[in-house]
Amino acid sequence: MLASVKCTVGNQNSKIQHKCDYCGLILLTKRTLNNHVDGVHLKLRKFVCDNCGQPFSSNGNLNRHIATVHEKIKDHKCEECGKLFGQKTHLMNHIDSVHLGSKEYMCEECEKSFRKKRILDNHIDTVHKKIKDYKFLKCSETFGQKKDMMKHIDLVHLKNRENKCKDCGKSFVAKTDLLLHITAAHKKIRDHKCFECGKAFGHKRNLMRHIDVIHLNISEYTCKECGKALGSKTDLNNHISAIHKNIKDHNCFECGKGFGLKSILVRHINEVHLKLKKYKCEKCENIFSRKKYLLTHITTVHKKIKDHKCFECGKSFGEKSNLMKHIDVVHLNLKEHTCEECGTSFGEKSNLNRHIATIHKNIKDH
């Protein structure tokens, strides 16, 4: 990628000398610096997971991956809401952002508050002291933050890139990136498969981002309301509008139902009105509208895996949603689906529909 780019970074008052020449990160020991360079910049990942083949730069990262992904160990519990996390850092971030919402580090210059001291220090350096420690050697331009430098490189230095795609005109800094783009975008070759859900990607980095956001719930774009991790700022804003502000401005032309996201509207049209089902089970020929429904079907029906157990009666379920529905209806006696004709309530909408079809439809037909 950008092999020729180096960042000269660092707090000049700092006495710590273990600084990464690639990105400027300062570490406490030489060993952690070497591990960082090997794993992040040189991509030397010596520790491989026996379950899925995913490589890691340290044994600690490998063990954490096995515990949270394969063994599903989530033993860090939030005392406030009961949510479980695989890592203590994720629990602390959850508490800080969701329950505390506290910003205890205040800037004396502008009174802006921050949750972490390092973010405050970075704010003071770049905004008030105008310290620009990120220097791009090709043009000697300096920047306060790494992201600003990368944006400058992309807009100024990479706009006349030689490696141009003949299909769509997109340009790349390296020929390898162009070849990856052609493979993933135009030849539709997606050979980087997620071991957890089976989704395939054309680029390994997209697979890693998918695993972080979807399966590990790790992202810089995390909703403060519910702690959900999103893949981009746009996804986060859409999530807040649709879920928490309950804005539903995408309406179905067929039935008028409103949705918060266009993608959910499209899925609704495909599944409800067009009855599109493209995922076929090879064992029993059942067809499903979503791949996750097919995988759940295979797991619960053919493999007979039911690892979601009710703490009250011991009954097991293949899906967590079915377990929660069971608890609501059977143990908590929650019946939120009420018949408008006679007032009888049901725990599941399917039972209400069956009741209307058999009881009230028969009455009206006579």
Coordinates of C-alpha atoms in Angstrom, one line a residue:
M1 CA 0.0 0.0 0.0
L2 CA 1.8 3.2 1.2
A3 CA 5.1 1.6 1.9
S4 CA 7.0 4.9 1.3
V5 CA 5.0 6.9 3.8
K6 CA 6.4 7.3 7.3
C7 CA 5.1 9.5 10.0
T8 CA 7.4 11.5 12.3
V9 CA 5.3 11.7 15.4
G10 CA 5.7 12.1 19.2
N11 CA 5.4 14.4 22.2
Q12 CA 8.8 16.2 22.4
N13 CA 8.5 16.4 26.2
S14 CA 8.1 12.6 26.5
K15 CA 11.0 10.6 28.0
I16 CA 9.6 7.3 26.5
Q17 CA 11.7 6.3 23.6
H18 CA 9.8 3.2 22.4
K19 CA 8.1 4.9 19.5
C20 CA 6.9 3.3 16.2
D21 CA 8.5 4.8 13.1
Y22 CA 5.5 3.8 11.0
C23 CA 2.6 5.4 12.9
G24 CA 4.1 7.2 15.8
L25 CA 2.5 5.1 18.5
I26 CA 4.5 5.2 21.8
L27 CA 4.7 2.0 23.8
L28 CA 6.0 1.2 27.2
T29 CA 8.6 -1.5 26.4
K30 CA 10.7 -2.6 23.5
R31 CA 9.0 -6.0 23.4
T32 CA 5.5 -4.5 22.9
L33 CA 6.9 -2.2 20.3
N34 CA 8.4 -5.1 18.4
N35 CA 5.1 -7.0 18.7
H36 CA 3.2 -4.0 17.4
V37 CA 5.5 -3.5 14.4
D38 CA 5.4 -7.2 13.5
G39 CA 1.7 -7.6 13.9
V40 CA 0.3 -4.3 12.6
H41 CA 2.8 -3.0 10.0
L42 CA 4.8 -6.1 8.9
K43 CA 1.7 -8.3 9.1
L44 CA 3.7 -11.1 10.8
R45 CA 1.1 -13.1 12.5
K46 CA 2.7 -16.3 14.1
F47 CA -0.2 -17.5 16.2
V48 CA -2.9 -19.3 14.2
C49 CA -6.3 -20.4 15.5
D50 CA -6.8 -24.1 15.1
N51 CA -10.6 -23.6 14.8
C52 CA -10.7 -21.2 11.8
G53 CA -7.1 -20.6 10.7
Q54 CA -7.2 -16.9 11.5
P55 CA -3.7 -15.6 12.3
F56 CA -2.8 -13.3 15.2
S57 CA 0.3 -11.3 16.2
S58 CA 0.4 -12.4 19.8
N59 CA -0.7 -15.4 21.9
G60 CA -2.9 -13.1 24.0
N61 CA -4.9 -12.0 21.0
L62 CA -5.3 -15.6 19.9
N63 CA -6.6 -16.7 23.3
R64 CA -8.9 -13.7 23.5
H65 CA -10.2 -14.6 20.0
I66 CA -10.8 -18.3 21.0
A67 CA -12.6 -17.3 24.2
T68 CA -14.9 -14.7 22.7
V69 CA -15.6 -16.1 19.2
H70 CA -15.4 -19.9 19.5
E71 CA -16.1 -20.6 23.1
K72 CA -18.5 -17.7 23.4
I73 CA -17.2 -16.9 26.9
K74 CA -18.7 -13.6 28.1
D75 CA -18.0 -13.5 31.8
H76 CA -17.8 -9.7 32.2
K77 CA -21.3 -8.6 33.3
C78 CA -22.6 -5.0 33.4
E79 CA -24.3 -4.6 36.8
E80 CA -26.4 -1.8 35.5
C81 CA -28.2 -3.6 32.6
G82 CA -27.0 -7.2 32.8
K83 CA -25.3 -7.2 29.3
L84 CA -22.4 -9.6 29.0
F85 CA -19.1 -9.0 27.3
G86 CA -16.2 -11.2 26.3
Q87 CA -13.5 -8.7 27.3
K88 CA -13.2 -6.3 30.3
T89 CA -12.3 -3.4 28.1
H90 CA -15.5 -3.8 26.1
L91 CA -17.5 -3.8 29.4
M92 CA -15.7 -0.6 30.6
N93 CA -16.3 1.1 27.3
H94 CA -20.0 0.1 27.5
I95 CA -20.4 1.4 31.0
D96 CA -18.6 4.6 30.1
S97 CA -20.5 5.4 27.0
V98 CA -24.0 3.9 27.7
H99 CA -24.6 4.4 31.5
L100 CA -22.2 7.1 32.6
G101 CA -22.0 9.2 29.6
S102 CA -19.5 11.2 31.6
K103 CA -16.9 13.5 30.1
E104 CA -14.7 14.4 33.1
Y105 CA -11.8 15.9 31.2
M106 CA -12.5 19.5 30.4
C107 CA -10.4 21.8 28.2
E108 CA -9.6 25.0 30.1
E109 CA -9.3 26.9 26.8
C110 CA -12.8 26.3 25.4
E111 CA -14.5 24.3 28.1
K112 CA -15.1 21.3 25.8
S113 CA -15.3 18.0 27.7
F114 CA -13.9 14.6 26.8
R115 CA -14.3 11.1 28.3
K116 CA -10.6 10.2 28.1
K117 CA -7.5 12.2 28.9
R118 CA -5.6 11.2 25.8
I119 CA -8.4 12.6 23.7
L120 CA -8.3 15.9 25.7
D121 CA -4.5 16.0 25.3
N122 CA -4.8 15.4 21.5
H123 CA -7.5 18.2 21.3
I124 CA -5.2 20.7 23.1
D125 CA -2.2 19.9 21.0
T126 CA -4.0 20.1 17.6
V127 CA -6.6 22.8 18.3
H128 CA -5.0 25.2 20.8
K129 CA -1.3 24.6 20.6
K130 CA -1.5 24.0 16.8
I131 CA 1.0 21.2 17.2
K132 CA 1.4 19.4 13.9
D133 CA 3.5 16.3 14.5
Y134 CA 2.4 14.3 11.5
K135 CA 4.7 15.1 8.6
F136 CA 4.4 13.7 5.1
L137 CA 8.0 13.4 3.7
K138 CA 7.1 13.8 0.1
C139 CA 5.9 17.4 0.4
S140 CA 6.9 18.3 4.0
E141 CA 3.3 19.2 4.8
T142 CA 2.5 18.8 8.5
F143 CA -0.8 17.8 10.2
G144 CA -2.2 17.7 13.7
Q145 CA -3.9 14.3 13.3
K146 CA -3.0 11.2 11.3
K147 CA -6.4 11.1 9.6
D148 CA -5.9 14.6 8.2
M149 CA -2.5 13.6 6.8
M150 CA -4.0 10.5 5.1
K151 CA -6.8 12.6 3.7
H152 CA -4.2 15.0 2.2
I153 CA -2.3 12.1 0.7
D154 CA -5.4 10.7 -0.9
L155 CA -6.7 14.0 -2.3
V156 CA -3.4 15.7 -3.3
H157 CA -0.8 13.0 -4.1
L158 CA -2.9 10.1 -5.2
K159 CA -5.3 11.8 -7.5
N160 CA -3.2 11.1 -10.6
R161 CA -2.6 7.4 -9.9
E162 CA -1.3 5.3 -12.8
N163 CA -3.1 2.1 -11.8
K164 CA -6.5 2.8 -13.2
C165 CA -9.3 0.3 -13.6
K166 CA -10.5 0.0 -17.2
D167 CA -14.0 -1.1 -16.1
C168 CA -15.0 1.8 -13.8
G169 CA -12.1 4.3 -13.9
K170 CA -11.2 4.1 -10.3
S171 CA -7.4 4.6 -9.6
F172 CA -5.1 3.0 -7.0
V173 CA -1.7 3.8 -5.6
A174 CA -0.4 0.2 -6.1
K175 CA -0.9 -2.3 -8.8
T176 CA -1.8 -5.0 -6.2
D177 CA -4.7 -2.8 -5.0
L178 CA -5.9 -2.5 -8.5
L179 CA -5.8 -6.3 -9.0
L180 CA -7.7 -6.8 -5.7
H181 CA -10.3 -4.3 -6.8
I182 CA -10.8 -6.0 -10.2
T183 CA -11.1 -9.4 -8.4
A184 CA -13.6 -8.3 -5.8
A185 CA -15.6 -5.7 -7.7
H186 CA -15.7 -6.9 -11.3
K187 CA -14.9 -10.6 -11.3
K188 CA -17.0 -10.9 -8.1
I189 CA -14.4 -13.3 -6.6
R190 CA -15.0 -13.4 -2.8
D191 CA -12.7 -15.9 -1.3
H192 CA -12.4 -14.4 2.2
K193 CA -15.1 -16.2 4.1
C194 CA -16.3 -15.5 7.6
F195 CA -16.0 -18.6 9.8
E196 CA -18.9 -17.5 12.0
C197 CA -21.7 -16.8 9.5
G198 CA -20.3 -17.9 6.1
K199 CA -20.5 -14.4 4.5
A200 CA -17.8 -13.9 1.8
F201 CA -15.7 -10.8 1.0
G202 CA -13.4 -9.8 -1.8
H203 CA -10.9 -8.2 0.5
K204 CA -9.5 -9.6 3.7
R205 CA -9.7 -6.1 5.4
N206 CA -13.5 -6.1 4.7
L207 CA -13.7 -9.6 6.3
M208 CA -11.8 -8.4 9.4
R209 CA -14.0 -5.3 9.7
H210 CA -17.1 -7.5 9.4
I211 CA -15.9 -9.8 12.2
D212 CA -15.1 -6.9 14.4
V213 CA -18.4 -5.1 13.9
I214 CA -20.9 -7.9 13.5
H215 CA -19.5 -10.7 15.7
L216 CA -17.2 -9.0 18.2
N217 CA -19.2 -5.7 18.4
I218 CA -16.0 -3.7 18.1
S219 CA -16.1 -0.4 16.2
E220 CA -15.2 3.3 16.7
Y221 CA -18.8 4.0 15.6
T222 CA -20.7 2.7 18.6
C223 CA -24.2 3.8 19.5
K224 CA -24.3 5.5 22.9
E225 CA -27.9 4.5 23.4
C226 CA -27.6 0.8 23.1
G227 CA -23.9 0.0 22.7
K228 CA -24.4 -1.5 19.2
A229 CA -21.3 -1.3 16.9
L230 CA -21.7 0.0 13.4
G231 CA -19.4 -0.1 10.4
S232 CA -19.4 3.6 9.5
K233 CA -20.6 7.0 10.7
T234 CA -23.3 6.9 8.1
D235 CA -24.5 3.5 9.4
L236 CA -24.4 4.9 13.0
N237 CA -26.5 8.0 12.0
N238 CA -29.0 5.8 10.1
H239 CA -29.2 3.4 13.2
I240 CA -29.9 6.4 15.6
S241 CA -32.6 7.8 13.3
A242 CA -34.3 4.5 12.6
I243 CA -34.1 2.8 16.0
H244 CA -33.9 5.5 18.7
K245 CA -35.5 8.5 17.1
N246 CA -38.0 6.1 15.4
I247 CA -37.9 8.0 12.1
K248 CA -39.5 5.9 9.4
D249 CA -39.5 7.8 6.2
H250 CA -39.0 4.8 3.8
N251 CA -42.5 3.7 2.9
C252 CA -43.6 0.6 1.1
F253 CA -45.5 1.4 -2.1
E254 CA -47.5 -1.8 -1.8
C255 CA -48.8 -1.7 1.8
G256 CA -47.7 1.7 3.1
K257 CA -45.7 0.3 6.0
G258 CA -42.8 2.6 7.1
F259 CA -39.2 1.7 7.8
G260 CA -36.2 3.5 9.2
L261 CA -33.7 2.2 6.7
K262 CA -34.0 1.7 3.0
S263 CA -32.3 -1.6 3.2
I264 CA -35.0 -2.9 5.5
L265 CA -37.7 -1.6 3.1
V266 CA -36.1 -3.5 0.2
R267 CA -35.9 -6.6 2.3
H268 CA -39.5 -6.2 3.3
I269 CA -40.6 -5.9 -0.4
N270 CA -38.5 -8.9 -1.4
E271 CA -39.7 -11.2 1.4
V272 CA -43.4 -10.1 1.9
H273 CA -44.6 -8.9 -1.5
L274 CA -42.3 -10.6 -4.0
K275 CA -41.9 -13.8 -1.9
L276 CA -38.3 -14.1 -3.0
K277 CA -36.5 -17.1 -1.5
K278 CA -33.1 -18.0 -2.9
Y279 CA -31.4 -19.9 -0.1
K280 CA -32.2 -23.6 -0.5
C281 CA -31.5 -26.3 2.0
E282 CA -29.6 -29.3 0.4
K283 CA -30.9 -31.7 3.0
C284 CA -34.7 -31.1 2.8
E285 CA -35.2 -28.6 0.0
N286 CA -36.7 -26.0 2.2
I287 CA -36.1 -22.5 0.8
F288 CA -35.4 -19.3 2.8
S289 CA -35.4 -15.6 2.1
R290 CA -32.2 -15.0 4.1
K291 CA -29.0 -16.9 4.5
K292 CA -29.1 -16.6 8.3
Y293 CA -32.5 -18.3 8.3
L294 CA -31.0 -21.2 6.2
L295 CA -28.0 -21.5 8.6
T296 CA -30.3 -21.5 11.6
H297 CA -32.5 -24.1 10.0
I298 CA -29.5 -26.4 9.3
T299 CA -28.2 -25.9 12.8
T300 CA -31.4 -26.5 14.7
V301 CA -33.3 -29.0 12.4
H302 CA -30.5 -31.1 10.8
K303 CA -27.7 -30.8 13.3
K304 CA -30.1 -30.7 16.2
I305 CA -28.0 -28.0 18.0
K306 CA -30.0 -26.2 20.7
D307 CA -27.6 -24.3 22.9
H308 CA -30.0 -21.6 24.3
K309 CA -31.4 -23.1 27.5
C310 CA -34.2 -21.7 29.7
F311 CA -32.9 -21.1 33.2
E312 CA -36.5 -21.6 34.5
C313 CA -37.6 -24.9 33.1
G314 CA -34.5 -26.2 31.3
K315 CA -36.1 -26.3 27.8
S316 CA -33.5 -25.7 25.0
F317 CA -33.9 -23.7 21.8
G318 CA -31.8 -23.3 18.6
E319 CA -32.2 -19.5 18.5
K320 CA -31.9 -16.9 21.3
S321 CA -35.0 -15.1 20.0
N322 CA -37.1 -18.2 20.5
L323 CA -35.8 -18.6 24.0
M324 CA -36.7 -15.0 24.9
K325 CA -40.2 -15.5 23.3
H326 CA -40.6 -18.7 25.4
I327 CA -39.7 -16.8 28.6
D328 CA -42.1 -14.0 27.8
V329 CA -45.0 -16.2 27.0
V330 CA -44.6 -19.2 29.3
H331 CA -42.9 -17.8 32.4
L332 CA -43.7 -14.1 32.4
N333 CA -47.2 -14.6 30.8
L334 CA -46.7 -11.6 28.5
K335 CA -49.5 -11.6 25.9
E336 CA -49.2 -8.5 23.7
H337 CA -51.2 -9.6 20.7
T338 CA -54.8 -8.9 21.4
C339 CA -57.8 -9.7 19.2
E340 CA -59.8 -6.6 18.3
E341 CA -63.0 -8.6 17.9
C342 CA -63.2 -10.3 21.4
G343 CA -60.3 -9.0 23.4
T344 CA -58.5 -12.4 23.8
S345 CA -54.7 -12.0 24.1
F346 CA -52.0 -14.2 22.7
G347 CA -48.2 -14.5 23.2
E348 CA -47.5 -15.0 19.5
K349 CA -48.9 -13.2 16.5
S350 CA -49.3 -16.5 14.7
N351 CA -51.6 -17.7 17.4
L352 CA -53.7 -14.5 17.1
N353 CA -54.0 -15.0 13.3
R354 CA -55.0 -18.6 13.7
H355 CA -57.6 -17.5 16.3
I356 CA -59.1 -14.9 13.9
A357 CA -59.1 -17.3 11.0
T358 CA -60.8 -20.2 12.9
I359 CA -63.1 -18.3 15.3
H360 CA -64.2 -15.0 13.8
K361 CA -63.9 -15.8 10.1
N362 CA -66.2 -18.8 10.7
I363 CA -68.7 -16.6 12.5
K364 CA -68.8 -14.0 9.7
D365 CA -69.2 -16.7 7.0
H366 CA -72.4 -18.0 8.6

